[in-house]
């Protein structure tokens, strides 16, 4: 009996100790759970803060775009109301020649995108690819020849005869600056001071046509063919020829209506653009002439230096692409007889290097080169391109790839054609713009490379016109808010 009681007492004590240990174990489990919950809550808060920052940045970007577009639309509306005579109760629905592009201070799209760390990753990937090209080329040269070969013979060949290029370009610049300016100046003074306006206008037009044809038409072609310039030097002359033609035409096109409209009163001087404004226009990165542009308050010379450094890096990038991906492949193909198999293999071998060259050309010229000159001249409107990489059609790609040239073609080609025909023949206007663009591209490539291979003509005049046909021409006519936004 006592033994049974003793055993019961021992069991109770053991059970009591066990039950007294359970709250302590439960407490440690609760502490661990609380610590885990706090860690999860901290991670959730960090994720929420990160998402909130991303959302705020996205909303701010969209609001800035909408604000810029609204500001541009209001400025356009103000310009139209200012140019409309108050006594006229009925206005013409057609575009007026004096309603042109509105310049607004804004940054380039890539400069804004590179502020985002994820987009900068793509930029760093291209830098890594350049370093890989350099290391690969040096390693192959060292293994094949037992030494490092850094002669850059391709550069020396492509940019040969730079002395000829410099003096020919200087003559073209001197004419583009002084020729149209002083011919129009003489015409403007005689047009308002004499009675025979028709004869004065005809003489000025003939003089300008002859001078433009001689100095900006025949002279560059003669330099290229007579001196047998290498490819890069040829492209410098031909592209500068096209740029001077487009810039001088814009100056003539914008100045002539202003001179005809503003007749000076007796004793008043003739209002004519200053030579300094025209000189500024010849170097600023736009093809639409204005006497005044939006300007930045100061120059960021470190930004200018970085852009020129990127252009130099892009040239080296192009060199290594040609040396590693193009020259070996096409050297082997040139030793084989031409066949369908050879042609298809060469086409696919050229696809990847061609894509890289296209992107390098876009980045080096449309972004770095134009931004460098815009910064040196404090030119504030940096919309040289739009987000063409998001295009879902060739029609949108053609409009957003090169805004500088697109504006010139739109205002002086498409819109002026519609204005002259009373907004009729939209399809003819579209076809004409694409035909001009195709011919100019083919002209540049034919003289630059020295042979005729109409790929650009088929791309622009063929595919482009089909994709941007008469049904889509209305969208081009509505492009004014887009290119000016």
CSV table of C-alpha atoms in Angstrom, one decimal:
chain,number,residue,atom,x,y,z
A,1,UNK,CA,0.0,0.0,0.0
A,2,UNK,CA,2.7,2.4,0.9
A,3,UNK,CA,4.7,1.3,-2.0
A,4,UNK,CA,1.8,2.1,-4.3
A,5,UNK,CA,1.4,5.6,-2.7
A,6,UNK,CA,5.1,6.2,-3.1
A,7,UNK,CA,5.0,5.3,-6.8
A,8,UNK,CA,1.9,7.5,-7.3
A,9,UNK,CA,3.6,10.4,-5.6
A,10,UNK,CA,6.7,9.9,-7.8
A,11,UNK,CA,4.6,9.8,-11.0
A,12,UNK,CA,2.8,13.0,-10.0
A,13,UNK,CA,6.1,14.8,-9.3
A,14,UNK,CA,7.5,13.7,-12.6
A,15,UNK,CA,4.3,14.8,-14.4
A,16,UNK,CA,4.4,18.1,-12.6
A,17,UNK,CA,8.0,18.7,-13.7
A,18,UNK,CA,7.1,17.8,-17.3
A,19,UNK,CA,4.1,20.1,-17.3
A,20,UNK,CA,6.2,22.9,-15.8
A,21,UNK,CA,8.8,22.5,-18.6
A,22,UNK,CA,6.2,22.7,-21.4
A,23,UNK,CA,5.4,26.5,-21.0
A,24,UNK,CA,9.1,27.2,-21.3
A,25,UNK,CA,9.4,25.2,-24.5
A,26,UNK,CA,6.2,26.8,-25.8
A,27,UNK,CA,7.6,30.2,-25.0
A,28,UNK,CA,10.8,29.6,-27.0
A,29,UNK,CA,8.8,28.4,-29.9
A,30,UNK,CA,6.6,31.5,-29.7
A,31,UNK,CA,9.7,33.7,-29.6
A,32,UNK,CA,11.1,32.0,-32.7
A,33,UNK,CA,7.8,32.4,-34.5
A,34,UNK,CA,7.6,36.1,-33.5
A,35,UNK,CA,11.2,36.6,-34.8
A,36,UNK,CA,10.3,34.9,-38.1
A,37,UNK,CA,7.1,36.9,-38.5
A,38,UNK,CA,9.1,40.1,-37.8
A,39,UNK,CA,11.6,39.2,-40.5
A,40,UNK,CA,8.9,38.5,-43.0
A,41,UNK,CA,7.2,41.7,-42.1
A,42,UNK,CA,10.5,43.6,-42.6
A,43,UNK,CA,11.0,42.0,-46.0
A,44,UNK,CA,7.4,42.8,-47.0
A,45,UNK,CA,7.9,46.4,-45.9
A,46,UNK,CA,11.1,46.7,-47.9
A,47,UNK,CA,9.3,45.2,-51.0
A,48,UNK,CA,6.5,47.6,-50.5
A,49,UNK,CA,8.9,50.6,-50.3
A,50,UNK,CA,10.7,49.4,-53.4
A,51,UNK,CA,7.4,49.0,-55.3
A,52,UNK,CA,6.2,52.4,-54.1
A,53,UNK,CA,9.5,54.0,-55.3
A,54,UNK,CA,9.2,52.3,-58.7
A,55,UNK,CA,5.5,53.3,-59.0
A,56,UNK,CA,6.3,57.0,-58.0
A,57,UNK,CA,9.1,57.1,-60.6
A,58,UNK,CA,6.8,55.6,-63.3
A,59,UNK,CA,4.0,58.0,-62.5
A,60,UNK,CA,6.4,61.0,-62.5
A,61,UNK,CA,7.7,60.0,-65.9
A,62,UNK,CA,4.2,59.7,-67.3
A,63,UNK,CA,3.2,63.0,-65.8
A,64,UNK,CA,6.2,64.7,-67.3
A,65,UNK,CA,5.4,63.3,-70.7
A,66,UNK,CA,1.8,64.4,-70.5
A,67,UNK,CA,2.8,67.9,-69.2
A,68,UNK,CA,5.3,68.3,-72.1
A,69,UNK,CA,2.7,67.2,-74.6
A,70,UNK,CA,0.0,69.6,-73.2
A,71,UNK,CA,2.5,72.4,-73.1
A,72,UNK,CA,3.5,71.8,-76.8
A,73,UNK,CA,-0.2,71.6,-77.8
A,74,UNK,CA,-1.0,74.8,-76.1
A,75,UNK,CA,2.0,76.5,-77.7
A,76,UNK,CA,0.9,75.3,-81.1
A,77,UNK,CA,-2.6,76.6,-80.5
A,78,UNK,CA,-1.2,79.9,-79.4
A,79,UNK,CA,1.0,80.1,-82.5
A,80,UNK,CA,-2.0,79.4,-84.7
A,81,UNK,CA,-4.1,82.0,-83.0
A,82,UNK,CA,-1.4,84.5,-83.3
A,83,UNK,CA,-0.9,84.0,-87.0
A,84,UNK,CA,-4.6,84.2,-87.7
A,85,UNK,CA,-5.9,87.6,-88.7
A,86,UNK,CA,-8.6,88.8,-86.2
A,87,UNK,CA,-10.9,90.1,-89.0
A,88,UNK,CA,-11.3,86.7,-90.6
A,89,UNK,CA,-14.2,84.8,-89.2
A,90,UNK,CA,-13.6,81.8,-91.4
A,91,UNK,CA,-10.3,80.0,-91.4
A,92,UNK,CA,-8.9,77.6,-94.0
A,93,UNK,CA,-8.8,74.0,-92.9
A,94,UNK,CA,-5.5,73.5,-94.7
A,95,UNK,CA,-2.2,73.7,-93.0
A,96,UNK,CA,-0.6,77.1,-93.4
A,97,UNK,CA,3.1,77.3,-94.4
A,98,UNK,CA,4.0,79.3,-91.3
A,99,UNK,CA,2.7,76.7,-88.9
A,100,UNK,CA,5.8,74.7,-88.2
A,101,UNK,CA,7.6,72.7,-85.6
A,102,UNK,CA,7.6,73.9,-82.1
A,103,UNK,CA,10.9,73.4,-80.3
A,104,UNK,CA,10.7,72.5,-76.6
A,105,UNK,CA,13.6,72.0,-74.1
A,106,UNK,CA,13.8,68.3,-73.3
A,107,UNK,CA,16.4,65.6,-72.9
A,108,UNK,CA,17.2,62.7,-75.2
A,109,UNK,CA,15.3,59.5,-74.5
A,110,UNK,CA,18.4,57.3,-73.8
A,111,UNK,CA,19.8,59.9,-71.3
A,112,UNK,CA,16.6,59.5,-69.4
A,113,UNK,CA,16.5,55.7,-69.7
A,114,UNK,CA,20.1,55.3,-68.6
A,115,UNK,CA,19.1,56.8,-65.2
A,116,UNK,CA,17.4,53.5,-64.6
A,117,UNK,CA,19.8,50.8,-63.3
A,118,UNK,CA,18.1,48.0,-65.2
A,119,UNK,CA,18.5,49.8,-68.5
A,120,UNK,CA,22.1,50.6,-67.7
A,121,UNK,CA,22.7,46.9,-67.5
A,122,UNK,CA,22.2,46.6,-71.2
A,123,UNK,CA,24.7,49.4,-71.8
A,124,UNK,CA,27.2,47.5,-69.6
A,125,UNK,CA,26.6,44.4,-71.6
A,126,UNK,CA,27.6,46.1,-74.8
A,127,UNK,CA,30.8,47.4,-73.1
A,128,UNK,CA,31.5,43.8,-72.0
A,129,UNK,CA,31.0,42.6,-75.6
A,130,UNK,CA,33.5,45.3,-76.8
A,131,UNK,CA,36.1,44.1,-74.3
A,132,UNK,CA,35.5,40.5,-75.4
A,133,UNK,CA,36.0,41.5,-79.0
A,134,UNK,CA,39.3,43.2,-78.1
A,135,UNK,CA,40.6,40.3,-76.0
A,136,UNK,CA,39.6,37.8,-78.7
A,137,UNK,CA,41.3,39.8,-81.5
A,138,UNK,CA,44.5,40.2,-79.5
A,139,UNK,CA,44.6,36.5,-78.5
A,140,UNK,CA,44.0,35.3,-82.1
A,141,UNK,CA,46.7,37.7,-83.4
A,142,UNK,CA,49.2,36.6,-80.7
A,143,UNK,CA,48.5,32.9,-81.4
A,144,UNK,CA,48.7,33.2,-85.2
A,145,UNK,CA,51.6,35.6,-85.5
A,146,UNK,CA,53.3,35.3,-82.1
A,147,UNK,CA,52.9,39.1,-81.4
A,148,UNK,CA,50.2,41.7,-80.8
A,149,UNK,CA,49.0,43.3,-84.0
A,150,UNK,CA,47.5,46.8,-83.4
A,151,UNK,CA,48.0,48.4,-86.8
A,152,UNK,CA,44.4,49.4,-87.6
A,153,UNK,CA,45.1,49.3,-91.3
A,154,UNK,CA,41.3,49.4,-92.0
A,155,UNK,CA,40.9,52.7,-90.3
A,156,UNK,CA,43.9,54.2,-92.2
A,157,UNK,CA,42.4,53.1,-95.5
A,158,UNK,CA,38.8,54.1,-94.8
A,159,UNK,CA,39.7,57.6,-93.6
A,160,UNK,CA,42.4,58.3,-96.2
A,161,UNK,CA,42.9,61.7,-97.9
A,162,UNK,CA,41.5,63.7,-95.1
A,163,UNK,CA,43.3,66.8,-96.3
A,164,UNK,CA,41.2,66.7,-99.5
A,165,UNK,CA,38.0,66.2,-97.4
A,166,UNK,CA,38.8,69.1,-95.1
A,167,UNK,CA,39.4,71.7,-97.9
A,168,UNK,CA,36.4,70.5,-99.9
A,169,UNK,CA,34.2,70.6,-96.8
A,170,UNK,CA,35.4,74.1,-96.1
A,171,UNK,CA,34.4,75.4,-99.5
A,172,UNK,CA,31.0,73.7,-99.2
A,173,UNK,CA,30.5,75.3,-95.8
A,174,UNK,CA,31.6,78.8,-97.0
A,175,UNK,CA,29.1,78.6,-99.9
A,176,UNK,CA,26.2,77.2,-97.7
A,177,UNK,CA,26.8,80.0,-95.2
A,178,UNK,CA,27.3,83.0,-97.6
A,179,UNK,CA,25.6,82.0,-100.9
A,180,UNK,CA,21.9,81.6,-99.9
A,181,UNK,CA,22.1,84.2,-97.2
A,182,UNK,CA,23.3,87.1,-99.4
A,183,UNK,CA,21.3,86.1,-102.5
A,184,UNK,CA,18.1,86.2,-100.4
A,185,UNK,CA,19.3,89.4,-98.7
A,186,UNK,CA,19.7,91.2,-102.1
A,187,UNK,CA,16.4,89.8,-103.3
A,188,UNK,CA,14.6,91.0,-100.1
A,189,UNK,CA,16.0,94.5,-100.4
A,190,UNK,CA,15.2,94.8,-104.1
A,191,UNK,CA,11.8,93.1,-103.8
A,192,UNK,CA,10.5,95.8,-101.4
A,193,UNK,CA,12.2,98.8,-103.0
A,194,UNK,CA,11.5,98.3,-106.7
A,195,UNK,CA,8.4,97.9,-108.9
A,196,UNK,CA,9.6,94.9,-111.0
A,197,UNK,CA,9.2,92.2,-108.3
A,198,UNK,CA,8.6,89.3,-110.8
A,199,UNK,CA,11.9,89.9,-112.6
A,200,UNK,CA,13.8,90.2,-109.3
A,201,UNK,CA,12.3,87.0,-108.0
A,202,UNK,CA,13.0,85.1,-111.2
A,203,UNK,CA,16.6,86.3,-111.2
A,204,UNK,CA,17.1,85.4,-107.6
A,205,UNK,CA,15.6,82.0,-108.1
A,206,UNK,CA,17.7,81.2,-111.2
A,207,UNK,CA,20.9,82.4,-109.3
A,208,UNK,CA,20.1,80.2,-106.3
A,209,UNK,CA,19.4,77.2,-108.5
A,210,UNK,CA,22.6,77.6,-110.5
A,211,UNK,CA,24.7,78.2,-107.3
A,212,UNK,CA,23.1,75.3,-105.4
A,213,UNK,CA,23.5,72.9,-108.3
A,214,UNK,CA,27.2,73.9,-108.8
A,215,UNK,CA,28.5,74.0,-105.3
A,216,UNK,CA,26.2,71.6,-103.5
A,217,UNK,CA,25.4,69.3,-106.4
A,218,UNK,CA,28.2,68.9,-108.9
A,219,UNK,CA,31.2,69.9,-106.8
A,220,UNK,CA,31.0,67.2,-104.1
A,221,UNK,CA,30.4,64.4,-106.7
A,222,UNK,CA,33.4,65.7,-108.6
A,223,UNK,CA,35.6,65.6,-105.5
A,224,UNK,CA,34.5,62.0,-104.7
A,225,UNK,CA,35.0,60.7,-108.2
A,226,UNK,CA,38.1,62.7,-109.3
A,227,UNK,CA,40.2,62.0,-106.2
A,228,UNK,CA,38.9,58.5,-105.7
A,229,UNK,CA,38.3,58.9,-102.0
A,230,UNK,CA,38.1,55.8,-99.7
A,231,UNK,CA,34.7,54.9,-98.3
A,232,UNK,CA,34.6,56.8,-95.0
A,233,UNK,CA,36.0,60.0,-96.6
A,234,UNK,CA,33.4,59.6,-99.3
A,235,UNK,CA,30.6,59.4,-96.8
A,236,UNK,CA,31.8,62.5,-95.0
A,237,UNK,CA,31.6,64.5,-98.3
A,238,UNK,CA,28.3,63.0,-99.4
A,239,UNK,CA,26.5,63.3,-96.1
A,240,UNK,CA,27.7,66.8,-95.6
A,241,UNK,CA,26.5,67.6,-99.1
A,242,UNK,CA,23.0,66.3,-98.2
A,243,UNK,CA,23.0,68.2,-94.8
A,244,UNK,CA,24.0,71.5,-96.4
A,245,UNK,CA,21.3,71.1,-99.1
A,246,UNK,CA,18.6,70.4,-96.5
A,247,UNK,CA,19.7,73.2,-94.2
A,248,UNK,CA,20.0,75.8,-97.0
A,249,UNK,CA,16.6,74.8,-98.3
A,250,UNK,CA,15.1,75.1,-94.8
A,251,UNK,CA,16.6,78.6,-94.5
A,252,UNK,CA,15.2,79.6,-97.9
A,253,UNK,CA,11.8,78.0,-97.2
A,254,UNK,CA,11.4,79.7,-93.8
A,255,UNK,CA,12.8,83.1,-94.7
A,256,UNK,CA,11.0,83.8,-98.1
A,257,UNK,CA,7.5,83.8,-96.7
A,258,UNK,CA,8.6,86.0,-93.7
A,259,UNK,CA,10.2,88.5,-96.1
A,260,UNK,CA,7.0,88.6,-98.3
A,261,UNK,CA,4.8,89.0,-95.3
A,262,UNK,CA,6.7,91.7,-93.4
A,263,UNK,CA,6.8,94.7,-95.8
A,264,UNK,CA,8.8,97.5,-94.1
A,265,UNK,CA,7.2,101.0,-93.8
A,266,UNK,CA,9.0,104.1,-95.1
A,267,UNK,CA,12.1,104.8,-93.1
A,268,UNK,CA,12.1,101.4,-91.4
A,269,UNK,CA,14.9,98.9,-91.9
A,270,UNK,CA,14.2,95.6,-93.6
A,271,UNK,CA,13.7,92.8,-91.1
A,272,UNK,CA,16.0,90.0,-92.2
A,273,UNK,CA,17.6,87.2,-90.2
A,274,UNK,CA,21.1,87.8,-88.8
A,275,UNK,CA,24.1,86.0,-90.2
A,276,UNK,CA,24.9,84.7,-86.7
A,277,UNK,CA,21.5,83.0,-86.4
A,278,UNK,CA,22.0,81.3,-89.8
A,279,UNK,CA,25.6,80.2,-88.8
A,280,UNK,CA,24.2,78.8,-85.5
A,281,UNK,CA,21.6,76.9,-87.5
A,282,UNK,CA,24.2,75.3,-89.8
A,283,UNK,CA,25.8,73.6,-86.8
A,284,UNK,CA,22.9,72.9,-84.4
A,285,UNK,CA,21.4,69.4,-84.6
A,286,UNK,CA,18.1,70.3,-86.4
A,287,UNK,CA,17.1,70.7,-90.1
A,288,UNK,CA,14.3,73.2,-89.3
A,289,UNK,CA,15.4,76.8,-89.4
A,290,UNK,CA,14.4,79.2,-86.6
A,291,UNK,CA,15.9,82.5,-85.6
A,292,UNK,CA,15.7,81.5,-81.9
A,293,UNK,CA,15.8,78.1,-80.3
A,294,UNK,CA,15.4,77.1,-76.7
A,295,UNK,CA,18.8,77.2,-75.1
A,296,UNK,CA,20.4,75.7,-71.9
A,297,UNK,CA,22.0,78.1,-69.4
A,298,UNK,CA,25.5,76.5,-69.5
A,299,UNK,CA,27.6,73.8,-71.1
A,300,UNK,CA,28.5,70.5,-69.5
A,301,UNK,CA,31.9,69.9,-70.9
A,302,UNK,CA,32.3,66.6,-69.2
A,303,UNK,CA,29.1,65.4,-71.0
A,304,UNK,CA,30.6,66.6,-74.3
A,305,UNK,CA,33.8,64.8,-73.6
A,306,UNK,CA,32.0,61.6,-72.7
A,307,UNK,CA,29.9,61.7,-75.9
A,308,UNK,CA,33.0,62.1,-78.1
A,309,UNK,CA,34.7,59.3,-76.2
A,310,UNK,CA,31.7,57.0,-76.8
A,311,UNK,CA,31.9,57.9,-80.5
A,312,UNK,CA,35.5,56.8,-80.6
A,313,UNK,CA,34.6,53.6,-78.7
A,314,UNK,CA,31.9,53.0,-81.3
A,315,UNK,CA,34.4,53.3,-84.1
A,316,UNK,CA,36.6,50.7,-82.5
A,317,UNK,CA,33.6,48.5,-81.9
A,318,UNK,CA,32.8,48.8,-85.6
A,319,UNK,CA,36.4,47.9,-86.4
A,320,UNK,CA,36.4,44.8,-84.3
A,321,UNK,CA,33.1,43.7,-85.8
A,322,UNK,CA,34.5,44.0,-89.3
A,323,UNK,CA,37.7,42.3,-88.4
A,324,UNK,CA,36.2,39.4,-86.4
A,325,UNK,CA,32.8,38.8,-88.0
A,326,UNK,CA,32.8,40.1,-91.5
A,327,UNK,CA,36.2,40.1,-93.2
A,328,UNK,CA,37.1,36.4,-92.5
A,329,UNK,CA,33.7,35.2,-93.6
A,330,UNK,CA,33.4,37.1,-96.8
A,331,UNK,CA,37.1,36.5,-97.7
A,332,UNK,CA,36.2,32.8,-97.7
A,333,UNK,CA,33.0,33.4,-99.6
A,334,UNK,CA,34.8,35.3,-102.3
A,335,UNK,CA,36.9,32.2,-103.2
A,336,UNK,CA,33.7,30.1,-103.8
A,337,UNK,CA,31.6,30.2,-107.0
A,338,UNK,CA,28.4,32.1,-106.7
A,339,UNK,CA,25.4,29.9,-105.9
A,340,UNK,CA,22.1,30.0,-104.0
A,341,UNK,CA,23.7,28.2,-101.1
A,342,UNK,CA,26.6,30.7,-101.0
A,343,UNK,CA,24.2,33.7,-101.2
A,344,UNK,CA,22.0,32.4,-98.4
A,345,UNK,CA,25.0,31.6,-96.1
A,346,UNK,CA,26.5,35.0,-96.8
A,347,UNK,CA,23.1,36.6,-96.0
A,348,UNK,CA,22.8,34.9,-92.7
A,349,UNK,CA,26.4,35.5,-91.8
A,350,UNK,CA,25.9,39.2,-92.4
A,351,UNK,CA,22.6,39.5,-90.4
A,352,UNK,CA,24.1,39.7,-86.9
A,353,UNK,CA,27.0,42.0,-87.8
A,354,UNK,CA,24.6,44.2,-89.7
A,355,UNK,CA,22.3,44.5,-86.7
A,356,UNK,CA,25.2,45.5,-84.5
A,357,UNK,CA,26.4,48.1,-87.0
A,358,UNK,CA,22.9,49.5,-87.2
A,359,UNK,CA,22.7,49.9,-83.5
A,360,UNK,CA,26.2,51.3,-83.3
A,361,UNK,CA,25.4,53.8,-86.1
A,362,UNK,CA,22.2,54.9,-84.2
A,363,UNK,CA,24.0,55.3,-80.9
A,364,UNK,CA,27.1,56.9,-82.2
A,365,UNK,CA,25.4,59.4,-84.5
A,366,UNK,CA,21.8,60.0,-83.5
A,367,UNK,CA,22.6,60.0,-79.8
A,368,UNK,CA,26.3,60.8,-79.0
A,369,UNK,CA,27.2,63.0,-82.0
A,370,UNK,CA,24.0,65.1,-82.0
A,371,UNK,CA,24.0,65.4,-78.2
A,372,UNK,CA,27.6,66.5,-78.2
A,373,UNK,CA,27.0,69.3,-80.6
A,374,UNK,CA,23.7,70.2,-78.9
A,375,UNK,CA,25.5,70.5,-75.6
A,376,UNK,CA,28.3,72.7,-77.1
A,377,UNK,CA,25.7,75.0,-78.7
A,378,UNK,CA,23.4,74.8,-75.6
A,379,UNK,CA,20.6,73.6,-77.9
A,380,UNK,CA,17.9,72.4,-75.5
A,381,UNK,CA,15.6,70.3,-77.7
A,382,UNK,CA,17.2,66.9,-77.7
A,383,UNK,CA,14.4,64.8,-79.2
A,384,UNK,CA,16.5,63.4,-82.1
A,385,UNK,CA,14.7,60.0,-82.0
A,386,UNK,CA,11.8,58.3,-80.2
A,387,UNK,CA,11.4,54.8,-78.8
A,388,UNK,CA,11.7,53.1,-82.2
A,389,UNK,CA,12.7,49.8,-80.5
A,390,UNK,CA,9.1,49.5,-79.3
A,391,UNK,CA,7.7,49.9,-82.8
A,392,UNK,CA,5.2,47.2,-83.7
A,393,UNK,CA,5.1,48.2,-87.4
A,394,UNK,CA,7.5,49.6,-90.0
A,395,UNK,CA,5.3,52.6,-90.4
A,396,UNK,CA,5.9,53.6,-86.8
A,397,UNK,CA,9.6,52.7,-87.0
A,398,UNK,CA,10.1,55.0,-90.0
A,399,UNK,CA,8.5,57.9,-88.0
A,400,UNK,CA,10.5,57.4,-84.8
A,401,UNK,CA,13.9,56.2,-86.0
A,402,UNK,CA,15.3,59.6,-87.0
A,403,UNK,CA,13.1,62.6,-85.9
A,404,UNK,CA,15.6,65.1,-87.3
A,405,UNK,CA,15.1,63.9,-90.9
A,406,UNK,CA,11.5,63.0,-90.4
A,407,UNK,CA,10.6,66.5,-89.4
A,408,UNK,CA,12.2,67.9,-92.6
A,409,UNK,CA,10.4,65.4,-94.8
A,410,UNK,CA,7.1,65.9,-93.0
A,411,UNK,CA,7.1,69.8,-93.0
A,412,UNK,CA,8.8,70.5,-96.3
A,413,UNK,CA,7.7,67.4,-98.3
A,414,UNK,CA,4.5,65.8,-97.1
A,415,UNK,CA,2.7,68.8,-95.5
A,416,UNK,CA,3.7,71.4,-98.2
A,417,UNK,CA,2.5,69.0,-100.9
A,418,UNK,CA,-0.8,68.6,-99.2
A,419,UNK,CA,-1.0,72.4,-98.7
A,420,UNK,CA,-0.4,73.1,-102.4
A,421,UNK,CA,-3.0,70.5,-103.5
A,422,UNK,CA,-5.6,71.5,-101.0
A,423,UNK,CA,-5.3,68.3,-98.9
A,424,UNK,CA,-5.9,66.1,-101.9
A,425,UNK,CA,-3.7,63.3,-103.2
A,426,UNK,CA,-2.6,62.0,-99.8
A,427,UNK,CA,-1.3,58.8,-101.2
A,428,UNK,CA,0.7,60.7,-103.9
A,429,UNK,CA,2.2,62.8,-101.1
A,430,UNK,CA,3.2,59.8,-99.1
A,431,UNK,CA,4.7,58.1,-102.2
A,432,UNK,CA,6.6,61.2,-103.1
A,433,UNK,CA,8.1,61.5,-99.6
A,434,UNK,CA,9.2,57.9,-99.5
A,435,UNK,CA,10.6,58.1,-103.1
A,436,UNK,CA,12.7,61.1,-102.2
A,437,UNK,CA,14.0,59.4,-99.0
A,438,UNK,CA,14.8,56.2,-100.9
A,439,UNK,CA,16.6,58.0,-103.7
A,440,UNK,CA,18.7,60.1,-101.3
A,441,UNK,CA,19.6,57.0,-99.3
A,442,UNK,CA,20.5,55.1,-102.4
A,443,UNK,CA,22.5,58.1,-103.7
A,444,UNK,CA,24.6,58.2,-100.5
A,445,UNK,CA,25.3,54.5,-100.5
A,446,UNK,CA,26.1,54.3,-104.2
A,447,UNK,CA,28.6,57.1,-104.1
A,448,UNK,CA,29.9,56.0,-100.6
A,449,UNK,CA,30.6,52.4,-101.5
A,450,UNK,CA,31.2,52.8,-105.2
A,451,UNK,CA,28.6,50.4,-106.5
A,452,UNK,CA,24.8,50.3,-107.0
A,453,UNK,CA,22.9,47.8,-104.8
A,454,UNK,CA,19.4,49.1,-104.4
A,455,UNK,CA,18.6,47.6,-101.0
A,456,UNK,CA,17.7,50.9,-99.4
A,457,UNK,CA,15.6,51.9,-102.3
A,458,UNK,CA,13.5,48.7,-102.1
A,459,UNK,CA,13.2,49.1,-98.3
A,460,UNK,CA,12.0,52.7,-98.3
A,461,UNK,CA,10.2,53.0,-101.7
A,462,UNK,CA,8.9,49.5,-101.8
A,463,UNK,CA,8.1,48.1,-98.3
A,464,UNK,CA,7.8,51.5,-96.7
A,465,UNK,CA,5.3,52.8,-99.1
A,466,UNK,CA,3.2,49.7,-98.9
A,467,UNK,CA,3.1,49.8,-95.1
A,468,UNK,CA,2.5,53.5,-95.0
A,469,UNK,CA,-0.1,53.6,-97.7
A,470,UNK,CA,-3.0,55.9,-98.4
A,471,UNK,CA,-4.9,54.5,-95.4
A,472,UNK,CA,-2.1,55.3,-93.1
A,473,UNK,CA,-1.4,58.7,-94.6
A,474,UNK,CA,-3.9,60.4,-92.3
A,475,UNK,CA,-1.7,59.4,-89.3
A,476,UNK,CA,1.2,61.1,-90.9
A,477,UNK,CA,-0.8,64.3,-91.3
A,478,UNK,CA,-1.6,64.1,-87.6
A,479,UNK,CA,2.1,63.6,-86.8
A,480,UNK,CA,2.5,67.3,-85.9
A,481,UNK,CA,1.7,66.9,-82.2
A,482,UNK,CA,3.9,63.8,-82.0
A,483,UNK,CA,7.1,65.3,-83.5
A,484,UNK,CA,6.6,68.5,-81.6
A,485,UNK,CA,5.7,67.1,-78.3
